Structures are given as C-alpha cells and as structure tokens.
Amino acid sequence: MAQKIIGRQKEQQELWDLYNSGRPELVVVQGRRRVGKTYLVRELFDSKMTFYHTGLSPAELSAEKGSLQKMQLASFYSSLVRYGFNGTAPNNWLEAFDRLRDLLESKDREERQVVFIDELPWMDTPRSFFISAFEHFWNGWGSGRSNLMLIVCGSATSWINDKIINNKGGLYNRITAEIILTPFSLGECEQLYKHLGVAMDRYDQLQAYMITGGIPYYIVMMDKRLSLAQNIDNLFFVKSAKLKNEFTRLFNSLFTNPDDYITIVKLLGNKRIGYTRKEIAEETSIAYGGGLTAILKALEASCFIEAYTPYNGSNRDIRYRLTDPFCLFFTHFLDTNKSTDPQFWQNNLLMPTLTAWRGFAFENVCTLHIKQIKQALGINGVYTECSSWSSKSSPRAAQIDLVIDRADHVVNLCEMKFTADDFHIDKSCDADLRHKLTTFIEETKCRSSIHITLVTTYSLSRNEYSGRVQSVVTMDDLFKI
C-alpha cells in the first residue's frame, strides 16, 4: 500500500483488489469536498495511471451560452494531448469519449489501464448530453475491456447518486464498486498530525476536530510552529484568512443553486436536536414537498446532516440535525461574527460563547464516534439503535444527548461533558441527572435496564454522587481506531 497515505486501509485494499481483479471495473469514489478522494486515487495509482482528467469547477467559469461545455471539452482535450493523443479536438462529448477510446487503444499492451476522471459532475453542463456519451463509452467499449479500470469521482454526491449509482438508463447496474470516503476519525487525525510533525495533545486535537471535522485538507493547512488558537485565527479570522470564505465556496461547488441548502444548514446549526421537515419548511419558507425532500437527501448524502428518529418515536417524528463540525463552527462564529479582531479566537478563549459552543460541538463529535463509544463500553458485537430524546410533557426541561438502545435489553443514557479537568458531579448536577432518569422512565415506559454513561474529556471525580454513573467513556477512548 502507498506509504504517503494516512489511514484509508480498507479503501486502499479494496482499490488494489479491484485493480487485480482481471475484469473491467467501473468504480465510483465519492465523499464530500476536501475529504481526500483525489489524493487517495492519485497516490495509490500515480505510476499506473493511463489517463487522468479533472473537470473544471463551474463556480469559476463564465455562464455565457454554450461556454461551459466548450471550456469543459477544451480542458478534456488538453488532458488527452498531455497523455499522448495527437488527433483533432472534439466538438461534443460523444466525440470526446471516442478520442479517449482511441488514446487507450493506442496504448493497449494488455496491461492494466487505470483511467481516472475526477469531478465528473462538473463536466455535466446543461444540454451537453454528457451522461449519454459517458454511457455509450462504457457500454459500447469499456465494459468489454478486461484490462480497463475506470475510476470516477465527484464531491457532488447527490449528482453521483442520481446520475451514476441509481441511474435507470444505460448505466443501470453497471457500477462494479462504490467506495465512500468519510472524514477522518479522531484517531486518524492524530496519525495525520504526527505525519505532519504537528505537536498537539489530544485535548487540543479534540477542539481542532470540533472545527475541521476530520477533513484532511483543513488539517494540512495548520502551521506546526503555532498554537491551536493561533492556527484558528490564521485560518479563519485574520484578513485574507485561507478558510474565511470556505463555507460559501464549499456549497457553490457542490450545488447548482446553493441558497436553499445554505439556509437549511444555518437553521439546523441553531438546535442540537434538529428540526422536523415541517419545522424546516416553516422556518425557511421552502415549500414542503419534493423540492425540500431533494435538498435534505442531498445534504444527507454529502454528510452535512443526518436524519434520525427520536427514542420511541415513529417516522412522523423524524428530525434532521447538522452533524458536519465545520458547518457547525461556521454557523456559530463566522456567519454572525462582525468582529474585525485578527486574534478573535486567542482573545476569547474563556468567553461564555466559546464555552457553550464547545459543549455543543463536543456532543456532535461524540455522535460521530459512536463506534468508539460502543467499543469502550464493550458492546461492539451487540446490535444497537442510537438516538436522542427530549421530554414532551415535563414542565422542567429534560433531554438525553445520546440514547443507546441495546439488543441485550440495556439502555445507555449518555451525558456528554466537555471539561478541562475531571468532571465533578455536584449536588445540582446529581439532581439534574435524577430528574432526567425519572422523566425518561415515566414518559418512555422503558423496561430495559438503564445505565447512565458519562462521555467526557478526562475522567470522573469520585465523590458521594459519582456512583450514579455506571460507566465512563473518556477522550482517549474516542481516539481509538
């Protein structure tokens, strides 16, 4: 396996198995923008690449009539020439893929040919008939070449799913493999920090994850000579900060009309338990119908949000919540922050707004590491349903951050607490835990054994109240791979 690639062991092995299959392979690699799709494929097959092309970002192109297709075709032709093609330029995509076929046939020595087309969705400009030409290329030629491995990639996961994975036309059931790259876990981020020579303890790495969300592209931007707070200011708050406009660029690159997507993401950033479809429609004025459904599906496919059913709920109770840490950070600090202070983060580390956000963001990080929480609890092999719960009838607020409903008739009620030291349960906190426990039992009629689980940064201070907690999961547990 490639030595420069951090993590992705399963994906690397799968790609190598496909490379050595001896069959024609049409492989889709997908995942949100900046997650490392291109890096993985290029590093793995760099010396074996027969042809590589990446589509032009439509956000950077002029929208004059016909110009988008012309520029995409011109760029594709340049890639053909770079790999040795010496024929004429194509006028449409049907001709373009015929030129690619000619190039591959001229190089065919019965060795494995790896063809990598990156950002495929960007190439499908309006009225270009791109998909028809791509289908014709694969069905009419590529699928009969036992030495061809065609890898396509794209950040616009909704396009990939609609036009490639779930295609009902010529590509129906033609995909031989689908590989989905998700953001790094905390443990994989730790490996990347070590590889980059960035000295950072786990407490700071955890806070960095609350901002970067395990996106390698963002982590690589960190300066190893600076503290975490200095890096955050450099990336987001100084004048001309590299990631200050990343949120807008991200959504503009993924969606043709991004405004409604952005509106929903900003709304979901306001409430940890999220919103129902009806509430989203009411709050955003986006029509409650197919359009809203498509937007929510696209956001979920891109790993920005998740749909979940609250504990003991039904399909009518499905809620949508924001899970992408970077977007959560943006909605809290960059969207509404009017400060011009280039050292905003360094100067506000102890402010209540940052403290409240850390608690909110830590809960989110924990829900992204349920695998590690289950491992720490010793229930890896037990089937579970994970959700959250909030009281519908108690006059006093009661909410459980994470409910793990286990097939062995145990329910873990998880409390997430981000602290700079061991967590201390005082009389007030104990009363709050007792209220949540009794309210949960009364309202849900739960008959399983109930265990209170604390998920926190360091550990639990032992005192007269700590016995109420049956199990403790620490930050170190979340870093397990």
CSV table of N, CA and C in Angstrom, one decimal, residues 205-300:
chain,number,residue,atom,x,y,z
A,205,GLN,N,-6.4,18.5,20.0
A,205,GLN,CA,-6.8,17.8,18.8
A,205,GLN,C,-8.3,17.7,18.8
A,206,LEU,N,-8.9,17.4,19.9
A,206,LEU,CA,-10.3,17.3,20.1
A,206,LEU,C,-11.0,18.6,19.7
A,207,GLN,N,-10.5,19.7,20.2
A,207,GLN,CA,-11.0,21.0,19.9
A,207,GLN,C,-10.8,21.3,18.4
A,208,ALA,N,-9.7,20.9,17.8
A,208,ALA,CA,-9.4,21.1,16.4
A,208,ALA,C,-10.5,20.4,15.6
A,209,TYR,N,-10.8,19.2,16.1
A,209,TYR,CA,-11.8,18.4,15.3
A,209,TYR,C,-13.2,19.0,15.4
A,210,MET,N,-13.5,19.7,16.4
A,210,MET,CA,-14.8,20.5,16.5
A,210,MET,C,-14.9,21.5,15.4
A,211,ILE,N,-13.7,21.9,14.8
A,211,ILE,CA,-13.7,22.9,13.8
A,211,ILE,C,-13.5,22.3,12.4
A,212,THR,N,-12.5,21.5,12.3
A,212,THR,CA,-12.1,20.9,11.0
A,212,THR,C,-13.0,19.7,10.6
A,213,GLY,N,-13.5,19.0,11.6
A,213,GLY,CA,-14.4,17.9,11.3
A,213,GLY,C,-13.6,16.7,10.7
A,214,GLY,N,-12.3,16.6,10.9
A,214,GLY,CA,-11.6,15.5,10.3
A,214,GLY,C,-11.4,15.6,8.8
A,215,ILE,N,-11.4,16.8,8.3
A,215,ILE,CA,-11.2,17.0,6.8
A,215,ILE,C,-9.7,17.2,6.6
A,216,PRO,N,-9.0,16.3,6.0
A,216,PRO,CA,-7.5,16.3,5.9
A,216,PRO,C,-7.0,17.7,5.3
A,217,TYR,N,-7.8,18.2,4.3
A,217,TYR,CA,-7.3,19.4,3.6
A,217,TYR,C,-7.2,20.6,4.6
A,218,TYR,N,-8.1,20.6,5.6
A,218,TYR,CA,-8.0,21.7,6.6
A,218,TYR,C,-6.9,21.5,7.6
A,219,ILE,N,-6.7,20.2,7.9
A,219,ILE,CA,-5.6,19.9,8.9
A,219,ILE,C,-4.2,20.2,8.3
A,220,VAL,N,-4.0,19.9,7.1
A,220,VAL,CA,-2.7,20.1,6.4
A,220,VAL,C,-2.4,21.6,6.4
A,221,MET,N,-3.4,22.5,6.5
A,221,MET,CA,-3.1,23.9,6.5
A,221,MET,C,-2.6,24.5,7.8
A,222,MET,N,-2.6,23.7,8.8
A,222,MET,CA,-2.1,24.1,10.1
A,222,MET,C,-0.6,24.3,10.1
A,223,ASP,N,-0.2,25.4,10.8
A,223,ASP,CA,1.3,25.7,10.9
A,223,ASP,C,1.8,25.0,12.2
A,224,LYS,N,2.7,24.1,12.0
A,224,LYS,CA,3.2,23.4,13.2
A,224,LYS,C,4.0,24.2,14.2
A,225,ARG,N,4.3,25.5,13.8
A,225,ARG,CA,5.0,26.4,14.7
A,225,ARG,C,4.1,27.1,15.6
A,226,LEU,N,2.8,27.1,15.3
A,226,LEU,CA,1.8,27.9,16.1
A,226,LEU,C,1.0,27.0,17.0
A,227,SER,N,0.4,27.7,18.0
A,227,SER,CA,-0.6,27.0,18.9
A,227,SER,C,-1.9,26.8,18.1
A,228,LEU,N,-2.8,26.0,18.7
A,228,LEU,CA,-4.1,25.8,18.1
A,228,LEU,C,-4.8,27.1,17.9
A,229,ALA,N,-4.9,27.9,19.0
A,229,ALA,CA,-5.6,29.2,18.9
A,229,ALA,C,-5.0,30.1,17.8
A,230,GLN,N,-3.7,30.1,17.7
A,230,GLN,CA,-3.1,30.9,16.6
A,230,GLN,C,-3.4,30.4,15.3
A,231,ASN,N,-3.5,29.1,15.1
A,231,ASN,CA,-3.8,28.5,13.8
A,231,ASN,C,-5.3,28.8,13.5
A,232,ILE,N,-6.2,28.8,14.4
A,232,ILE,CA,-7.6,29.0,14.1
A,232,ILE,C,-7.7,30.5,13.7
A,233,ASP,N,-7.0,31.4,14.3
A,233,ASP,CA,-7.1,32.8,13.9
A,233,ASP,C,-6.5,33.0,12.5
A,234,ASN,N,-5.4,32.3,12.2
A,234,ASN,CA,-4.8,32.4,10.9
A,234,ASN,C,-5.7,31.8,9.8
A,235,LEU,N,-6.4,30.8,10.1
A,235,LEU,CA,-7.2,30.1,9.1
A,235,LEU,C,-8.6,30.8,8.9
A,236,PHE,N,-9.1,31.5,9.9
A,236,PHE,CA,-10.5,32.0,9.8
A,236,PHE,C,-10.6,33.5,10.1
A,237,PHE,N,-9.8,34.1,10.9
A,237,PHE,CA,-10.1,35.4,11.4
A,237,PHE,C,-9.2,36.5,11.0
A,238,VAL,N,-7.9,36.2,10.5
A,238,VAL,CA,-7.1,37.3,10.0
A,238,VAL,C,-7.6,37.8,8.7
A,239,LYS,N,-7.1,38.9,8.3
A,239,LYS,CA,-7.5,39.4,7.0
A,239,LYS,C,-7.0,38.5,5.9
A,240,SER,N,-7.8,38.1,4.9
A,240,SER,CA,-7.5,37.2,3.9
A,240,SER,C,-7.2,35.8,4.4
A,241,ALA,N,-7.8,35.4,5.5
A,241,ALA,CA,-7.7,34.1,6.0
A,241,ALA,C,-8.1,33.0,5.0
A,242,LYS,N,-7.3,31.9,4.9
A,242,LYS,CA,-7.5,30.9,3.8
A,242,LYS,C,-8.9,30.3,3.8
A,243,LEU,N,-9.4,30.1,5.0
A,243,LEU,CA,-10.7,29.4,5.1
A,243,LEU,C,-11.9,30.3,5.5
A,244,LYS,N,-11.7,31.6,5.4
A,244,LYS,CA,-12.8,32.5,5.8
A,244,LYS,C,-14.0,32.4,4.9
A,245,ASN,N,-13.8,32.1,3.6
A,245,ASN,CA,-14.9,32.0,2.7
A,245,ASN,C,-15.1,30.6,2.2
A,246,GLU,N,-14.5,29.6,3.0
A,246,GLU,CA,-14.6,28.2,2.6
A,246,GLU,C,-16.1,27.7,2.6
A,247,PHE,N,-16.9,28.2,3.5
A,247,PHE,CA,-18.3,27.7,3.6
A,247,PHE,C,-19.0,28.0,2.3
A,248,THR,N,-18.9,29.2,1.8
A,248,THR,CA,-19.6,29.6,0.6
A,248,THR,C,-19.0,28.9,-0.6
A,249,ARG,N,-17.7,28.8,-0.7
A,249,ARG,CA,-17.1,28.1,-1.8
A,249,ARG,C,-17.5,26.6,-1.8
A,250,LEU,N,-17.6,26.0,-0.6
A,250,LEU,CA,-18.0,24.6,-0.5
A,250,LEU,C,-19.3,24.4,-1.1
A,251,PHE,N,-20.3,25.2,-0.7
A,251,PHE,CA,-21.7,24.9,-1.2
A,251,PHE,C,-21.8,25.3,-2.7
A,252,ASN,N,-21.1,26.3,-3.1
A,252,ASN,CA,-21.2,26.7,-4.5
A,252,ASN,C,-20.6,25.7,-5.4
A,253,SER,N,-19.7,24.9,-4.9
A,253,SER,CA,-19.0,23.9,-5.7
A,253,SER,C,-19.9,22.6,-5.8
A,254,LEU,N,-20.7,22.4,-4.8
A,254,LEU,CA,-21.5,21.2,-4.7
A,254,LEU,C,-22.9,21.3,-5.3
A,255,PHE,N,-23.5,22.4,-5.2
A,255,PHE,CA,-24.9,22.6,-5.6
A,255,PHE,C,-25.1,23.7,-6.6
A,256,THR,N,-25.9,23.4,-7.7
A,256,THR,CA,-26.1,24.4,-8.7
A,256,THR,C,-26.8,25.7,-8.2
A,257,ASN,N,-27.8,25.5,-7.3
A,257,ASN,CA,-28.4,26.6,-6.7
A,257,ASN,C,-28.3,26.5,-5.2
A,258,PRO,N,-27.2,26.9,-4.6
A,258,PRO,CA,-26.9,26.6,-3.2
A,258,PRO,C,-27.7,27.3,-2.1
A,259,ASP,N,-28.4,28.4,-2.4
A,259,ASP,CA,-29.0,29.2,-1.4
A,259,ASP,C,-29.9,28.5,-0.4
A,260,ASP,N,-30.8,27.6,-0.9
A,260,ASP,CA,-31.7,26.9,-0.1
A,260,ASP,C,-30.9,25.9,0.8
A,261,TYR,N,-29.9,25.3,0.3
A,261,TYR,CA,-29.1,24.4,1.0
A,261,TYR,C,-28.4,25.1,2.2
A,262,ILE,N,-27.9,26.3,1.9
A,262,ILE,CA,-27.2,27.1,2.9
A,262,ILE,C,-28.2,27.5,4.0
A,263,THR,N,-29.4,27.9,3.6
A,263,THR,CA,-30.4,28.4,4.5
A,263,THR,C,-30.7,27.2,5.5
A,264,ILE,N,-30.9,26.0,5.0
A,264,ILE,CA,-31.2,24.9,5.9
A,264,ILE,C,-30.1,24.6,6.8
A,265,VAL,N,-28.9,24.6,6.3
A,265,VAL,CA,-27.7,24.3,7.2
A,265,VAL,C,-27.6,25.3,8.3
A,266,LYS,N,-27.8,26.6,8.0
A,266,LYS,CA,-27.7,27.6,9.0
A,266,LYS,C,-28.8,27.4,10.0
A,267,LEU,N,-30.0,27.0,9.6
A,267,LEU,CA,-31.1,26.8,10.5
A,267,LEU,C,-30.7,25.6,11.5
A,268,LEU,N,-30.3,24.5,10.9
A,268,LEU,CA,-30.0,23.3,11.7
A,268,LEU,C,-28.9,23.6,12.7
A,269,GLY,N,-28.0,24.6,12.5
A,269,GLY,CA,-27.0,24.9,13.4
A,269,GLY,C,-27.5,25.5,14.7
A,270,ASN,N,-28.7,25.9,14.7
A,270,ASN,CA,-29.3,26.6,15.9
A,270,ASN,C,-29.7,25.6,17.0
A,271,LYS,N,-30.0,24.4,16.7
A,271,LYS,CA,-30.6,23.5,17.7
A,271,LYS,C,-30.0,22.1,17.6
A,272,ARG,N,-29.4,21.6,18.7
A,272,ARG,CA,-28.7,20.3,18.7
A,272,ARG,C,-29.6,19.2,18.3
A,273,ILE,N,-30.9,19.2,18.8
A,273,ILE,CA,-31.8,18.1,18.5
A,273,ILE,C,-32.4,18.2,17.1
A,274,GLY,N,-32.1,19.3,16.4
A,274,GLY,CA,-32.5,19.4,15.0
A,274,GLY,C,-34.0,19.8,14.9
A,275,TYR,N,-34.5,19.7,13.6
A,275,TYR,CA,-35.9,20.1,13.3
A,275,TYR,C,-36.6,19.0,12.5
A,276,THR,N,-37.9,19.0,12.6
A,276,THR,CA,-38.7,18.1,11.7
A,276,THR,C,-38.8,18.8,10.3
A,277,ARG,N,-39.2,18.0,9.3
A,277,ARG,CA,-39.4,18.6,8.0
A,277,ARG,C,-40.4,19.7,8.0
A,278,LYS,N,-41.5,19.6,8.8
A,278,LYS,CA,-42.5,20.6,8.9
A,278,LYS,C,-41.9,21.9,9.5
A,279,GLU,N,-41.1,21.7,10.5
A,279,GLU,CA,-40.4,22.9,11.1
A,279,GLU,C,-39.5,23.6,10.2
A,280,ILE,N,-38.7,22.8,9.4
A,280,ILE,CA,-37.8,23.3,8.5
A,280,ILE,C,-38.5,24.1,7.4
A,281,ALA,N,-39.6,23.6,6.9
A,281,ALA,CA,-40.4,24.3,5.9
A,281,ALA,C,-40.9,25.6,6.5
A,282,GLU,N,-41.4,25.6,7.7
A,282,GLU,CA,-42.0,26.8,8.3
A,282,GLU,C,-40.9,27.8,8.6
A,283,GLU,N,-39.8,27.4,9.1
A,283,GLU,CA,-38.7,28.4,9.4
A,283,GLU,C,-38.0,29.0,8.2
A,284,THR,N,-37.9,28.2,7.1
A,284,THR,CA,-37.2,28.7,5.9
A,284,THR,C,-38.1,29.2,4.8
A,285,SER,N,-39.4,28.9,4.9
A,285,SER,CA,-40.3,29.2,3.8
A,285,SER,C,-40.0,28.4,2.5
A,286,ILE,N,-39.3,27.3,2.6
A,286,ILE,CA,-39.1,26.4,1.5
A,286,ILE,C,-40.3,25.5,1.4
A,287,ALA,N,-40.9,25.4,0.3
A,287,ALA,CA,-42.1,24.6,0.2
A,287,ALA,C,-42.0,23.2,0.7
A,288,TYR,N,-43.0,22.7,1.4
A,288,TYR,CA,-43.0,21.4,2.0
A,288,TYR,C,-43.4,20.4,0.9
A,289,GLY,N,-42.4,19.8,0.2
A,289,GLY,CA,-42.7,18.9,-0.9
A,289,GLY,C,-41.4,18.3,-1.4
A,290,GLY,N,-41.5,18.0,-2.7
A,290,GLY,CA,-40.4,17.3,-3.4
A,290,GLY,C,-39.1,18.0,-3.4
A,291,GLY,N,-39.2,19.4,-3.5
A,291,GLY,CA,-38.0,20.2,-3.5
A,291,GLY,C,-37.3,20.1,-2.2
A,292,LEU,N,-38.0,20.2,-1.1
A,292,LEU,CA,-37.4,20.1,0.2
A,292,LEU,C,-36.8,18.7,0.4
A,293,THR,N,-37.5,17.7,0.0
A,293,THR,CA,-37.0,16.3,0.1
A,293,THR,C,-35.7,16.2,-0.6
A,294,ALA,N,-35.6,16.7,-1.8
A,294,ALA,CA,-34.4,16.6,-2.6
A,294,ALA,C,-33.2,17.3,-1.9
A,295,ILE,N,-33.5,18.4,-1.3
A,295,ILE,CA,-32.4,19.2,-0.7
A,295,ILE,C,-31.9,18.4,0.6
A,296,LEU,N,-32.8,17.9,1.4
A,296,LEU,CA,-32.5,17.2,2.6
A,296,LEU,C,-31.7,15.9,2.2
A,297,LYS,N,-32.1,15.2,1.2
A,297,LYS,CA,-31.4,14.0,0.7
A,297,LYS,C,-30.0,14.3,0.3
A,298,ALA,N,-29.9,15.4,-0.5
A,298,ALA,CA,-28.5,15.8,-1.0
A,298,ALA,C,-27.6,16.2,0.2
A,299,LEU,N,-28.1,16.9,1.2
A,299,LEU,CA,-27.3,17.3,2.3
A,299,LEU,C,-26.9,16.1,3.1
A,300,GLU,N,-27.8,15.2,3.2
A,300,GLU,CA,-27.5,13.9,4.0
A,300,GLU,C,-26.5,13.1,3.2
